[in-house]
PDB file of C-alpha atoms in Angstrom:
ATOM      1  CA  UNK Y   1     161.870 153.232 159.743  1.00 41.00           C
ATOM      2  CA  UNK Y   2     159.582 155.531 157.583  1.00 43.00           C
ATOM      3  CA  UNK Y   3     160.867 153.716 154.407  1.00 42.00           C
ATOM      4  CA  UNK Y   4     161.215 150.586 155.467  1.00 41.00           C
ATOM      5  CA  UNK Y   5     157.135 150.780 156.484  1.00 39.00           C
ATOM      6  CA  UNK Y   6     156.667 152.430 152.947  1.00 39.00           C
ATOM      7  CA  UNK Y   7     158.392 149.729 151.490  1.00 38.00           C
ATOM      8  CA  UNK Y   8     156.446 147.047 153.469  1.00 37.00           C
ATOM      9  CA  UNK Y   9     153.195 149.249 152.912  1.00 38.00           C
ATOM     10  CA  UNK Y  10     153.845 149.165 149.224  1.00 42.00           C
ATOM     11  CA  UNK Y  11     154.758 145.234 148.845  1.00 40.00           C
ATOM     12  CA  UNK Y  12     151.577 144.122 150.668  1.00 42.00           C
ATOM     13  CA  UNK Y  13     149.100 145.937 148.475  1.00 45.00           C
ATOM     14  CA  UNK Y  14     151.154 144.302 145.474  1.00 46.00           C
ATOM     15  CA  UNK Y  15     150.833 141.306 147.154  1.00 46.00           C
ATOM     16  CA  UNK Y  16     146.861 141.638 147.234  1.00 45.00           C
ATOM     17  CA  UNK Y  17     146.739 142.629 143.373  1.00 42.00           C
ATOM     18  CA  UNK Y  18     148.340 139.585 142.915  1.00 45.00           C
ATOM     19  CA  UNK Y  19     146.293 137.612 145.173  1.00 45.00           C
ATOM     20  CA  UNK Y  20     143.312 138.968 143.693  1.00 42.00           C
ATOM     21  CA  UNK Y  21     144.506 138.475 140.239  1.00 46.00           C
ATOM     22  CA  UNK Y  22     144.778 135.355 140.900  1.00 43.00           C
ATOM     23  CA  UNK Y  23     141.277 134.492 142.217  1.00 48.00           C
ATOM     24  CA  UNK Y  24     140.455 136.397 139.089  1.00 45.00           C
ATOM     25  CA  UNK Y  25     141.831 134.160 137.041  1.00 55.00           C
ATOM     26  CA  UNK Y  26     140.404 130.612 138.328  1.00 54.00           C
ATOM     27  CA  UNK Y  27     137.084 132.414 138.021  1.00 55.00           C
ATOM     28  CA  UNK Y  28     137.974 133.150 134.572  1.00 56.00           C
ATOM     29  CA  UNK Y  29     138.540 129.649 134.050  1.00 54.00           C
ATOM     30  CA  UNK Y  30     135.331 128.009 136.067  1.00 56.00           C
ATOM     31  CA  UNK Y  31     133.396 130.796 134.101  1.00 58.00           C
ATOM     32  CA  UNK Y  32     134.568 129.771 130.767  1.00 56.00           C
ATOM     33  CA  UNK Y  33     134.651 125.987 131.874  1.00 57.00           C
ATOM     34  CA  UNK Y  34     131.242 126.296 132.223  1.00 55.00           C
ATOM     35  CA  UNK Y  35     130.088 128.504 129.587  1.00 56.00           C
ATOM     36  CA  UNK Y  36     131.745 126.043 127.411  1.00 52.00           C
ATOM     37  CA  UNK Y  37     129.514 122.839 129.034  1.00 54.00           C
ATOM     38  CA  UNK Y  38     126.827 125.558 128.671  1.00 52.00           C
ATOM     39  CA  UNK Y  39     127.376 125.073 124.982  1.00 50.00           C
ATOM     40  CA  UNK Y  40     127.902 122.044 124.761  1.00 52.00           C
ATOM     41  CA  UNK Y  41     124.514 121.109 126.324  1.00 53.00           C
ATOM     42  CA  UNK Y  42     122.970 123.409 124.156  1.00 55.00           C
ATOM     43  CA  UNK Y  43     124.507 122.261 120.842  1.00 54.00           C
ATOM     44  CA  UNK Y  44     123.399 118.891 122.555  1.00 58.00           C
ATOM     45  CA  UNK Y  45     119.559 119.719 122.613  1.00 59.00           C
ATOM     46  CA  UNK Y  46     119.178 121.816 119.444  1.00 60.00           C
ATOM     47  CA  UNK Y  47     120.565 118.795 117.288  1.00 61.00           C
ATOM     48  CA  UNK Y  48     117.904 116.822 119.586  1.00 61.00           C
ATOM     49  CA  UNK Y  49     115.421 119.117 118.806  1.00 64.00           C
ATOM     50  CA  UNK Y  50     116.014 119.213 115.187  1.00 64.00           C
ATOM     51  CA  UNK Y  51     116.040 115.477 114.911  1.00 58.00           C
ATOM     52  CA  UNK Y  52     112.696 114.990 117.322  1.00 60.00           C
ATOM     53  CA  UNK Y  53     111.316 118.072 114.527  1.00 65.00           C
ATOM     54  CA  UNK Y  54     112.519 115.705 112.051  1.00 62.00           C
ATOM     55  CA  UNK Y  55     111.080 112.148 113.068  1.00 68.00           C
ATOM     56  CA  UNK Y  56     107.576 114.023 114.278  1.00 73.00           C
ATOM     57  CA  UNK Y  57     107.794 115.698 110.246  1.00 66.00           C
ATOM     58  CA  UNK Y  58     108.475 112.317 108.406  1.00 66.00           C
ATOM     59  CA  UNK Y  59     105.809 110.232 111.374  1.00 70.00           C
ATOM     60  CA  UNK Y  60     103.540 113.194 110.018  1.00 70.00           C
ATOM     61  CA  UNK Y  61     103.860 112.873 106.154  1.00 69.00           C
ATOM     62  CA  UNK Y  62     104.137 109.533 106.505  1.00 72.00           C
ATOM     63  CA  UNK Y  63     100.133 109.160 108.614  1.00 76.00           C
ATOM     64  CA  UNK Y  64      99.316 111.910 105.357  1.00 72.00           C
ATOM     65  CA  UNK Y  65     100.158 109.797 102.467  1.00 75.00           C
ATOM     66  CA  UNK Y  66      98.422 106.873 104.056  1.00 76.00           C
ATOM     67  CA  UNK Y  67      95.623 108.798 104.569  1.00 79.00           C
ATOM     68  CA  UNK Y  68      95.575 110.219 101.231  1.00 77.00           C
ATOM     69  CA  UNK Y  69      96.309 106.662  99.498  1.00 79.00           C
ATOM     70  CA  UNK Y  70      93.800 104.744 101.744  1.00 81.00           C
ATOM     71  CA  UNK Y  71      90.765 107.187 100.384  1.00 83.00           C
ATOM     72  CA  UNK Y  72      92.193 107.102  96.474  1.00 82.00           C
ATOM     73  CA  UNK Y  73      92.431 103.362  97.272  1.00 83.00           C
ATOM     74  CA  UNK Y  74      88.988 103.342  98.216  1.00 87.00           C
ATOM     75  CA  UNK Y  75      87.546 105.043  95.425  1.00 87.00           C
ATOM     76  CA  UNK Y  76      89.233 103.331  92.821  1.00 86.00           C
ATOM     77  CA  UNK Y  77      87.666 100.117  94.589  1.00 89.00           C
ATOM     78  CA  UNK Y  78      83.766 101.743  94.334  1.00 90.00           C
ATOM     79  CA  UNK Y  79      84.496 103.144  90.800  1.00 89.00           C
ATOM     80  CA  UNK Y  80      85.388  99.422  90.067  1.00 90.00           C
ATOM     81  CA  UNK Y  81      82.597  97.645  91.554  1.00 92.00           C
ATOM     82  CA  UNK Y  82      80.399 100.408  90.162  1.00 92.00           C
ATOM     83  CA  UNK Y  83      81.218  99.205  86.606  1.00 92.00           C
ATOM     84  CA  UNK Y  84      80.897  95.639  87.274  1.00 93.00           C
ATOM     85  CA  UNK Y  85      77.849  96.110  88.929  1.00 93.00           C
ATOM     86  CA  UNK Y  86      76.526  97.952  85.559  1.00 94.00           C
ATOM     87  CA  UNK Y  87      78.432  95.313  83.493  1.00 95.00           C
ATOM     88  CA  UNK Y  88      76.464  92.803  85.316  1.00 94.00           C
ATOM     89  CA  UNK Y  89      73.271  94.465  84.978  1.00 94.00           C
ATOM     90  CA  UNK Y  90      73.493  94.051  81.599  1.00 94.00           C
ATOM     91  CA  UNK Y  91      74.614  90.027  81.414  1.00 93.00           C
ATOM     92  CA  UNK Y  92      72.208  89.337  83.815  1.00 92.00           C
ATOM     93  CA  UNK Y  93      69.101  91.140  83.139  1.00 90.00           C
ATOM     94  CA  UNK Y  94      66.572  89.278  81.162  1.00 89.00           C
ATOM     95  CA  UNK Y  95      65.752  91.538  78.676  1.00 91.00           C
ATOM     96  CA  UNK Y  96      69.621  92.055  77.355  1.00 93.00           C
ATOM     97  CA  UNK Y  97      70.635  88.696  78.464  1.00 93.00           C
ATOM     98  CA  UNK Y  98      67.706  87.461  76.129  1.00 93.00           C
ATOM     99  CA  UNK Y  99      69.446  89.149  73.137  1.00 94.00           C
ATOM    100  CA  UNK Y 100      72.963  88.167  73.676  1.00 95.00           C
ATOM    101  CA  UNK Y 101      71.829  84.319  74.359  1.00 95.00           C
ATOM    102  CA  UNK Y 102      69.500  84.464  71.108  1.00 94.00           C
ATOM    103  CA  UNK Y 103      72.641  86.192  69.053  1.00 95.00           C
ATOM    104  CA  UNK Y 104      75.038  83.249  70.123  1.00 94.00           C
ATOM    105  CA  UNK Y 105      72.326  80.584  69.380  1.00 93.00           C
ATOM    106  CA  UNK Y 106      71.299  81.823  66.447  1.00 88.00           C
ATOM    107  CA  UNK Y 107      73.714  84.771  64.537  1.00 77.00           C
ATOM    108  CA  UNK Y 108      70.839  86.236  62.942  1.00 82.00           C
ATOM    109  CA  UNK Y 109      71.076  89.611  61.546  1.00 84.00           C
ATOM    110  CA  UNK Y 110      68.183  91.237  63.584  1.00 85.00           C
ATOM    111  CA  UNK Y 111      69.656  89.865  66.442  1.00 89.00           C
ATOM    112  CA  UNK Y 112      73.272  91.324  65.708  1.00 93.00           C
ATOM    113  CA  UNK Y 113      71.447  94.588  65.256  1.00 93.00           C
ATOM    114  CA  UNK Y 114      69.964  94.156  68.935  1.00 94.00           C
ATOM    115  CA  UNK Y 115      73.333  93.331  70.136  1.00 95.00           C
ATOM    116  CA  UNK Y 116      74.792  96.949  69.018  1.00 95.00           C
ATOM    117  CA  UNK Y 117      71.749  98.464  69.894  1.00 95.00           C
ATOM    118  CA  UNK Y 118      72.497  97.510  73.384  1.00 95.00           C
ATOM    119  CA  UNK Y 119      76.416  98.484  73.337  1.00 96.00           C
ATOM    120  CA  UNK Y 120      75.313 101.898  71.960  1.00 95.00           C
ATOM    121  CA  UNK Y 121      73.162 102.042  75.441  1.00 94.00           C
ATOM    122  CA  UNK Y 122      75.958 100.663  77.335  1.00 94.00           C
ATOM    123  CA  UNK Y 123      78.252 103.185  76.054  1.00 93.00           C
ATOM    124  CA  UNK Y 124      75.998 105.859  76.878  1.00 90.00           C
ATOM    125  CA  UNK Y 125      77.913 105.529  80.461  1.00 82.00           C
ATOM    126  CA  UNK Y 126      80.486 107.795  81.218  1.00 80.00           C
ATOM    127  CA  UNK Y 127      82.934 105.071  82.410  1.00 83.00           C
ATOM    128  CA  UNK Y 128      82.411 101.851  79.158  1.00 91.00           C
ATOM    129  CA  UNK Y 129      85.163 102.682  76.422  1.00 90.00           C
ATOM    130  CA  UNK Y 130      84.438  99.325  74.110  1.00 93.00           C
ATOM    131  CA  UNK Y 131      82.013  96.400  74.126  1.00 96.00           C
ATOM    132  CA  UNK Y 132      82.382  93.449  72.746  1.00 97.00           C
ATOM    133  CA  UNK Y 133      80.965  89.539  72.675  1.00 97.00           C
ATOM    134  CA  UNK Y 134      82.996  86.173  72.734  1.00 97.00           C
ATOM    135  CA  UNK Y 135      81.394  83.223  71.821  1.00 96.00           C
ATOM    136  CA  UNK Y 136      82.035  80.040  73.493  1.00 95.00           C
ATOM    137  CA  UNK Y 137      85.447  79.660  72.235  1.00 95.00           C
ATOM    138  CA  UNK Y 138      86.553  83.286  72.828  1.00 96.00           C
ATOM    139  CA  UNK Y 139      85.907  84.724  69.140  1.00 96.00           C
ATOM    140  CA  UNK Y 140      84.462  88.293  69.085  1.00 96.00           C
ATOM    141  CA  UNK Y 141      80.881  87.591  67.431  1.00 96.00           C
ATOM    142  CA  UNK Y 142      80.149  91.702  67.858  1.00 96.00           C
ATOM    143  CA  UNK Y 143      82.335  94.223  69.277  1.00 96.00           C
ATOM    144  CA  UNK Y 144      81.156  98.180  69.384  1.00 95.00           C
ATOM    145  CA  UNK Y 145      85.066  98.352  67.282  1.00 93.00           C
ATOM    146  CA  UNK Y 146      83.746  96.834  64.592  1.00 94.00           C
ATOM    147  CA  UNK Y 147      87.292  96.023  63.566  1.00 92.00           C
ATOM    148  CA  UNK Y 148      87.792  93.780  66.273  1.00 93.00           C
ATOM    149  CA  UNK Y 149      85.091  91.347  64.902  1.00 95.00           C
ATOM    150  CA  UNK Y 150      86.638  88.039  64.276  1.00 94.00           C
ATOM    151  CA  UNK Y 151      89.408  87.987  66.769  1.00 94.00           C
ATOM    152  CA  UNK Y 152      90.266  85.026  68.853  1.00 94.00           C
ATOM    153  CA  UNK Y 153      90.737  85.726  72.279  1.00 93.00           C
ATOM    154  CA  UNK Y 154      90.358  81.991  73.531  1.00 93.00           C
ATOM    155  CA  UNK Y 155      94.126  82.324  75.174  1.00 91.00           C
ATOM    156  CA  UNK Y 156      93.431  85.893  76.967  1.00 91.00           C
ATOM    157  CA  UNK Y 157      92.910  85.661  80.950  1.00 90.00           C
ATOM    158  CA  UNK Y 158      90.132  88.050  80.472  1.00 92.00           C
ATOM    159  CA  UNK Y 159      88.129  85.362  78.590  1.00 94.00           C
ATOM    160  CA  UNK Y 160      89.520  82.282  80.911  1.00 93.00           C
ATOM    161  CA  UNK Y 161      88.612  83.918  84.270  1.00 93.00           C
ATOM    162  CA  UNK Y 162      85.236  84.649  83.134  1.00 94.00           C
ATOM    163  CA  UNK Y 163      83.310  81.596  82.278  1.00 93.00           C
ATOM    164  CA  UNK Y 164      81.682  80.822  85.683  1.00 91.00           C
ATOM    165  CA  UNK Y 165      81.883  84.555  87.104  1.00 93.00           C
ATOM    166  CA  UNK Y 166      82.028  88.165  86.573  1.00 95.00           C
ATOM    167  CA  UNK Y 167      86.074  88.910  86.740  1.00 93.00           C
ATOM    168  CA  UNK Y 168      88.132  91.758  86.204  1.00 92.00           C
ATOM    169  CA  UNK Y 169      91.594  91.674  84.544  1.00 87.00           C
ATOM    170  CA  UNK Y 170      94.994  92.839  85.993  1.00 78.00           C
ATOM    171  CA  UNK Y 171      95.774  96.659  83.864  1.00 78.00           C
ATOM    172  CA  UNK Y 172      97.528  95.637  80.097  1.00 77.00           C
ATOM    173  CA  UNK Y 173      98.874  97.589  77.640  1.00 73.00           C
ATOM    174  CA  UNK Y 174      97.030  97.867  74.147  1.00 73.00           C
ATOM    175  CA  UNK Y 175      99.450  97.560  71.364  1.00 69.00           C
ATOM    176  CA  UNK Y 176      96.791  99.055  68.940  1.00 70.00           C
ATOM    177  CA  UNK Y 177      95.914 102.355  70.852  1.00 68.00           C
ATOM    178  CA  UNK Y 178      99.351 101.933  73.143  1.00 68.00           C
ATOM    179  CA  UNK Y 179      97.488 103.142  76.176  1.00 72.00           C
ATOM    180  CA  UNK Y 180      96.962 100.706  79.133  1.00 76.00           C
ATOM    181  CA  UNK Y 181      93.396  99.142  79.505  1.00 83.00           C
ATOM    182  CA  UNK Y 182      90.993  97.896  81.953  1.00 88.00           C
ATOM    183  CA  UNK Y 183      88.769  95.053  81.362  1.00 93.00           C
ATOM    184  CA  UNK Y 184      85.419  94.058  83.013  1.00 95.00           C
ATOM    185  CA  UNK Y 185      84.123  90.296  81.569  1.00 96.00           C
ATOM    186  CA  UNK Y 186      80.715  88.588  82.706  1.00 96.00           C
ATOM    187  CA  UNK Y 187      79.842  85.062  81.680  1.00 96.00           C
ATOM    188  CA  UNK Y 188      76.439  85.171  79.145  1.00 96.00           C
ATOM    189  CA  UNK Y 189      74.509  81.697  80.169  1.00 93.00           C
ATOM    190  CA  UNK Y 190      71.266  80.350  79.085  1.00 90.00           C
ATOM    191  CA  UNK Y 191      68.064  79.558  81.032  1.00 87.00           C
ATOM    192  CA  UNK Y 192      69.629  75.967  82.087  1.00 89.00           C
ATOM    193  CA  UNK Y 193      73.037  77.836  83.349  1.00 89.00           C
ATOM    194  CA  UNK Y 194      75.125  76.490  80.251  1.00 93.00           C
ATOM    195  CA  UNK Y 195      77.841  78.711  79.113  1.00 95.00           C
ATOM    196  CA  UNK Y 196      77.522  79.964  75.829  1.00 96.00           C
ATOM    197  CA  UNK Y 197      79.901  83.214  75.788  1.00 96.00           C
ATOM    198  CA  UNK Y 198      81.196  86.003  77.528  1.00 97.00           C
ATOM    199  CA  UNK Y 199      80.084  89.642  77.702  1.00 97.00           C
ATOM    200  CA  UNK Y 200      83.319  91.949  78.144  1.00 96.00           C
ATOM    201  CA  UNK Y 201      84.065  96.059  78.108  1.00 95.00           C
ATOM    202  CA  UNK Y 202      86.812  98.409  78.834  1.00 92.00           C
ATOM    203  CA  UNK Y 203      87.049 101.070  81.097  1.00 89.00           C
ATOM    204  CA  UNK Y 204      87.877 104.191  80.748  1.00 84.00           C
ATOM    205  CA  UNK Y 205      90.865 105.013  82.702  1.00 79.00           C
ATOM    206  CA  UNK Y 206      90.539 108.668  82.574  1.00 77.00           C
ATOM    207  CA  UNK Y 207      88.160 108.144  85.787  1.00 80.00           C
ATOM    208  CA  UNK Y 208      90.948 106.218  87.668  1.00 80.00           C
ATOM    209  CA  UNK Y 209      93.678 109.303  86.558  1.00 77.00           C
ATOM    210  CA  UNK Y 210      91.311 111.608  87.922  1.00 79.00           C
ATOM    211  CA  UNK Y 211      91.028 110.067  91.412  1.00 81.00           C
ATOM    212  CA  UNK Y 212      94.474 109.974  91.477  1.00 76.00           C
ATOM    213  CA  UNK Y 213      95.601 113.012  90.031  1.00 75.00           C
ATOM    214  CA  UNK Y 214      93.495 114.720  92.820  1.00 75.00           C
ATOM    215  CA  UNK Y 215      95.644 116.678  95.089  1.00 71.00           C
ATOM    216  CA  UNK Y 216      94.242 116.991  98.457  1.00 72.00           C
ATOM    217  CA  UNK Y 217      96.375 116.350 100.534  1.00 72.00           C
ATOM    218  CA  UNK Y 218     100.079 115.751  98.849  1.00 73.00           C
ATOM    219  CA  UNK Y 219     100.934 119.880  98.195  1.00 72.00           C
ATOM    220  CA  UNK Y 220     101.935 121.105  95.578  1.00 75.00           C
ATOM    221  CA  UNK Y 221     104.769 118.452  94.176  1.00 73.00           C
ATOM    222  CA  UNK Y 222     102.860 115.260  95.840  1.00 77.00           C
ATOM    223  CA  UNK Y 223     101.307 112.630  93.641  1.00 78.00           C
ATOM    224  CA  UNK Y 224      99.610 109.401  93.578  1.00 80.00           C
ATOM    225  CA  UNK Y 225     100.611 106.802  90.803  1.00 81.00           C
ATOM    226  CA  UNK Y 226      99.506 102.652  90.332  1.00 81.00           C
ATOM    227  CA  UNK Y 227     101.536  99.924  89.903  1.00 82.00           C
ATOM    228  CA  UNK Y 228     100.850  96.155  88.741  1.00 81.00           C
ATOM    229  CA  UNK Y 229     102.566  92.995  90.029  1.00 80.00           C
ATOM    230  CA  UNK Y 230     105.149  93.386  87.658  1.00 82.00           C
ATOM    231  CA  UNK Y 231     106.384  96.628  88.967  1.00 83.00           C
ATOM    232  CA  UNK Y 232     105.153  99.015  85.840  1.00 83.00           C
ATOM    233  CA  UNK Y 233     103.773 102.146  86.607  1.00 84.00           C
ATOM    234  CA  UNK Y 234     100.061 101.684  85.274  1.00 80.00           C
ATOM    235  CA  UNK Y 235      99.665 105.527  85.551  1.00 77.00           C
ATOM    236  CA  UNK Y 236     100.690 108.428  83.925  1.00 77.00           C
ATOM    237  CA  UNK Y 237     103.478 109.871  86.326  1.00 81.00           C
ATOM    238  CA  UNK Y 238     103.659 114.463  86.892  1.00 79.00           C
ATOM    239  CA  UNK Y 239     107.290 113.587  85.727  1.00 81.00           C
ATOM    240  CA  UNK Y 240     106.933 110.959  82.465  1.00 81.00           C
ATOM    241  CA  UNK Y 241     103.079 111.996  81.358  1.00 77.00           C
ATOM    242  CA  UNK Y 242     103.156 108.914  78.881  1.00 77.00           C
ATOM    243  CA  UNK Y 243     105.262 106.459  81.522  1.00 76.00           C
ATOM    244  CA  UNK Y 244     101.988 103.980  81.895  1.00 77.00           C
ATOM    245  CA  UNK Y 245     103.081 100.795  81.522  1.00 77.00           C
ATOM    246  CA  UNK Y 246     106.703 101.932  80.214  1.00 81.00           C
ATOM    247  CA  UNK Y 247     108.569 102.690  83.345  1.00 84.00           C
ATOM    248  CA  UNK Y 248     109.506 100.532  86.174  1.00 86.00           C
ATOM    249  CA  UNK Y 249     109.562 101.302  90.032  1.00 86.00           C
ATOM    250  CA  UNK Y 250     111.745  98.657  92.030  1.00 86.00           C
ATOM    251  CA  UNK Y 251     112.199 100.896  95.419  1.00 84.00           C
ATOM    252  CA  UNK Y 252     112.249  99.423  98.951  1.00 84.00           C
ATOM    253  CA  UNK Y 253     109.196 100.464  99.734  1.00 82.00           C
ATOM    254  CA  UNK Y 254     107.310  99.513  96.692  1.00 83.00           C
ATOM    255  CA  UNK Y 255     108.754  95.883  96.686  1.00 87.00           C
ATOM    256  CA  UNK Y 256     107.072  95.721 100.489  1.00 85.00           C
ATOM    257  CA  UNK Y 257     103.984  96.796  99.459  1.00 83.00           C
ATOM    258  CA  UNK Y 258     103.498  94.216  96.565  1.00 83.00           C
ATOM    259  CA  UNK Y 259     104.034  91.876  99.348  1.00 84.00           C
ATOM    260  CA  UNK Y 260     101.064  93.501 100.899  1.00 81.00           C
ATOM    261  CA  UNK Y 261     102.643  95.391 103.392  1.00 80.00           C
ATOM    262  CA  UNK Y 262     101.564  98.867 103.967  1.00 77.00           C
ATOM    263  CA  UNK Y 263     104.916 100.943 103.833  1.00 73.00           C
ATOM    264  CA  UNK Y 264     106.592 104.662 104.270  1.00 72.00           C
ATOM    265  CA  UNK Y 265     109.920 105.857 103.537  1.00 70.00           C
ATOM    266  CA  UNK Y 266     111.828 108.447 102.117  1.00 72.00           C
ATOM    267  CA  UNK Y 267     113.322 108.352  98.418  1.00 73.00           C
ATOM    268  CA  UNK Y 268     114.134 110.507  95.949  1.00 74.00           C
ATOM    269  CA  UNK Y 269     112.075 110.680  92.977  1.00 75.00           C
ATOM    270  CA  UNK Y 270     110.510 107.273  91.442  1.00 72.00           C
TER     271      UNK Y 270
END
């Protein structure tokens, strides 16, 4: 009996151990499943957080770039408007307009000298590069660059568009200087309003470049550049200093922008 009891006693603890082990095995599986579920949730939350953070950074960057571009657009427009105002001051002011009218009607040496004296006064401004006067046929009859005198510009848009009002010519490439240029033109009329010719000036683009090269809000590697309606870059690029009117950019954002829309997006380089 004692032996039997011992055997029974020995067997019962073994059963208890086995049951306990079974319970621990099920608990371990539950813990593993729970831990795996927590890991999956953590990874998902982490990925979602990274995605949200990425979108937040991109949206913040887009807003920053938008504000920078709006400010620079305003500054460029203000600069061009100021230059236009100065040109119209000389084309409309009685004494200077009288000099141009007399020269266009009489073409005397004395008036030619007066015209050049007026040009010299205009060039004292920080933004005028060259000044020239065209007659009603589009011939340059006087220019601060005398090598230009006698050349015919009747087919140029800066002549055709300025017969009735001041015009701002789109950025163009000067094959002589191998540099981009911006030309402003204003009509010269007599007292009766009859068209006699056009006063024109080339603008120094350094000021435009200075506005665009301003780094505020762009960080160390950011830049702003200007394109015309033909997708041509009209200002130098950070990585391509002599790209003006030589390089074209056809990114989706640029194409949409040229349609008159403000847009942002991610793209490598240009």
